[in-house]
Amino acid sequence: MLTEGREAGIQAGMFPSINRSVVIITPKKAYIEWANSCATLEDEPEWGPDDLTGNAYLMEENATGSDDEFRYYVEKHWRDIADEEFMAWCTVEDTWPELRNVADFERYFKWECRELVFDLADDDLVLEDDEEELPDFSAN
């Protein structure tokens, strides 16, 4: 049974997939310790492993479904992912840990990949850089 609002032509179990795979980045203990060291307010709570759930990044489609191909893409993008994760917590780059390679990256982040990504939304995918206005979700 299709949920209300889905296109009539899409059969159950046939959601549109997009030509991307996804890597899920979860902070490890080293990241959490760094984040807690960046606290600027005395009464700011310390974060623990259950407080930071991680982020998902779309990357090139994994054509073979192999772990080696996933590792290749993580090794290709680890620096950009690390920069994004550190910037999200603290904008002062001088405070960021120095990561020289993917092994350093893996001390701060756990990563896991998924081969298939399905688009469940009815509206078009829009990049944030397109500067399109977002709906006001605060009314709920």
Coordinates of C-alpha atoms in Angstrom, one line a residue:
M1 CA 0.0 0.0 0.0
L2 CA 1.4 3.4 -1.0
T3 CA 1.3 6.2 1.5
E4 CA -0.9 9.2 0.6
G5 CA 0.8 11.8 -1.5
R6 CA 3.2 9.4 -3.4
E7 CA 3.1 9.5 -7.2
A8 CA 0.6 7.1 -8.6
G9 CA 3.1 5.5 -10.9
I10 CA 5.4 4.3 -8.1
Q11 CA 4.7 0.7 -7.1
A12 CA 5.2 -0.4 -3.5
G13 CA 8.9 -1.2 -2.9
M14 CA 9.9 0.9 -5.9
F15 CA 10.8 4.2 -4.4
P16 CA 13.1 6.3 -6.7
S17 CA 16.7 5.8 -5.9
I18 CA 19.3 8.5 -6.5
N19 CA 22.7 8.0 -8.1
R20 CA 24.6 8.4 -4.8
S21 CA 25.7 6.3 -1.9
V22 CA 25.8 7.5 1.6
V23 CA 28.4 7.6 4.3
I24 CA 27.2 8.0 7.9
I25 CA 29.8 9.7 10.1
T26 CA 29.5 9.2 13.9
P27 CA 31.8 11.0 16.4
K28 CA 34.1 8.8 18.5
K29 CA 35.5 9.5 21.9
A30 CA 38.4 11.6 20.6
Y31 CA 35.9 13.9 18.8
I32 CA 33.7 14.2 21.9
E33 CA 36.7 15.0 24.1
W34 CA 37.8 17.7 21.6
A35 CA 34.2 19.1 21.5
N36 CA 34.0 19.3 25.2
S37 CA 37.4 21.0 25.4
C38 CA 35.9 23.8 23.1
A39 CA 33.1 24.7 25.5
T40 CA 33.1 28.4 26.0
L41 CA 30.5 28.8 28.8
E42 CA 31.1 27.6 32.3
D43 CA 27.7 26.1 32.7
E44 CA 27.7 24.4 29.2
P45 CA 27.0 20.7 29.6
E46 CA 29.6 18.1 28.6
W47 CA 28.6 15.9 25.7
G48 CA 28.7 12.1 25.8
P49 CA 28.6 9.4 23.2
D50 CA 24.8 9.3 23.1
D51 CA 24.5 13.1 22.6
L52 CA 26.1 13.4 19.2
T53 CA 24.4 11.1 16.7
G54 CA 26.3 11.9 13.5
N55 CA 25.7 13.1 10.0
A56 CA 25.1 11.6 6.6
Y57 CA 27.0 12.6 3.5
L58 CA 26.1 11.7 -0.1
M59 CA 29.0 10.5 -2.2
E60 CA 29.6 8.9 -5.5
E61 CA 27.4 5.9 -6.3
N62 CA 29.1 2.6 -5.3
A63 CA 28.9 0.7 -8.6
T64 CA 30.3 -2.6 -7.3
G65 CA 28.9 -2.6 -3.7
S66 CA 32.3 -3.5 -2.4
D67 CA 33.8 -2.4 0.9
D68 CA 37.0 -1.5 -1.1
E69 CA 35.1 0.9 -3.2
F70 CA 33.5 2.5 -0.1
R71 CA 36.9 2.8 1.5
Y72 CA 38.2 4.5 -1.7
Y73 CA 35.5 7.2 -1.5
V74 CA 36.0 7.7 2.2
E75 CA 39.8 8.1 1.6
K76 CA 39.0 10.6 -1.2
H77 CA 36.7 12.7 0.9
W78 CA 37.9 12.3 4.5
R79 CA 39.4 15.8 4.7
D80 CA 36.3 17.6 3.5
I81 CA 34.1 15.5 5.9
A82 CA 36.4 16.3 8.9
D83 CA 36.5 20.0 8.1
E84 CA 32.7 20.0 8.0
E85 CA 32.4 18.1 11.3
F86 CA 34.9 20.3 13.1
M87 CA 33.4 23.5 11.6
A88 CA 30.0 22.5 12.8
W89 CA 31.2 22.5 16.4
C90 CA 33.8 25.3 16.4
T91 CA 34.6 27.9 13.7
V92 CA 38.1 28.6 15.0
E93 CA 40.2 26.4 12.8
D94 CA 43.3 26.7 15.0
T95 CA 41.5 24.7 17.7
W96 CA 40.8 21.8 15.3
P97 CA 42.8 18.6 15.8
E98 CA 45.5 18.1 13.2
L99 CA 44.6 15.2 11.0
R100 CA 47.2 14.0 8.5
N101 CA 45.6 10.9 7.0
V102 CA 42.6 8.7 7.0
A103 CA 44.0 6.8 10.1
D104 CA 43.9 10.0 12.1
F105 CA 40.4 10.7 10.7
E106 CA 39.3 7.2 12.0
R107 CA 40.4 8.1 15.5
Y108 CA 37.8 10.8 15.6
F109 CA 35.0 9.3 13.4
K110 CA 33.4 6.0 12.8
W111 CA 32.1 5.7 9.3
E112 CA 29.7 3.3 7.7
C113 CA 28.4 3.3 4.1
R114 CA 25.1 2.4 2.5
E115 CA 25.0 1.6 -1.2
L116 CA 21.4 2.6 -2.0
V117 CA 19.7 5.9 -1.3
F118 CA 16.0 6.3 -1.8
D119 CA 14.2 9.6 -2.2
L120 CA 10.9 9.5 -0.2
A121 CA 10.0 13.1 -0.6
D122 CA 7.5 14.3 -3.2
D123 CA 9.2 17.6 -3.9
D124 CA 12.3 18.3 -5.9
L125 CA 15.8 17.9 -4.4
V126 CA 17.3 21.4 -3.9
L127 CA 20.8 22.2 -2.9
E128 CA 21.2 24.7 -0.1
D129 CA 23.4 26.8 -2.3
D130 CA 20.5 27.4 -4.6
E131 CA 19.2 29.8 -1.9
E132 CA 15.6 28.7 -2.2
E133 CA 13.4 29.6 0.7
L134 CA 12.6 26.8 3.1
P135 CA 9.1 26.3 4.5
D136 CA 8.4 27.6 8.0
F137 CA 8.3 24.5 10.2
S138 CA 7.9 26.5 13.4
A139 CA 4.1 26.8 13.1
N140 CA 3.6 23.2 14.2

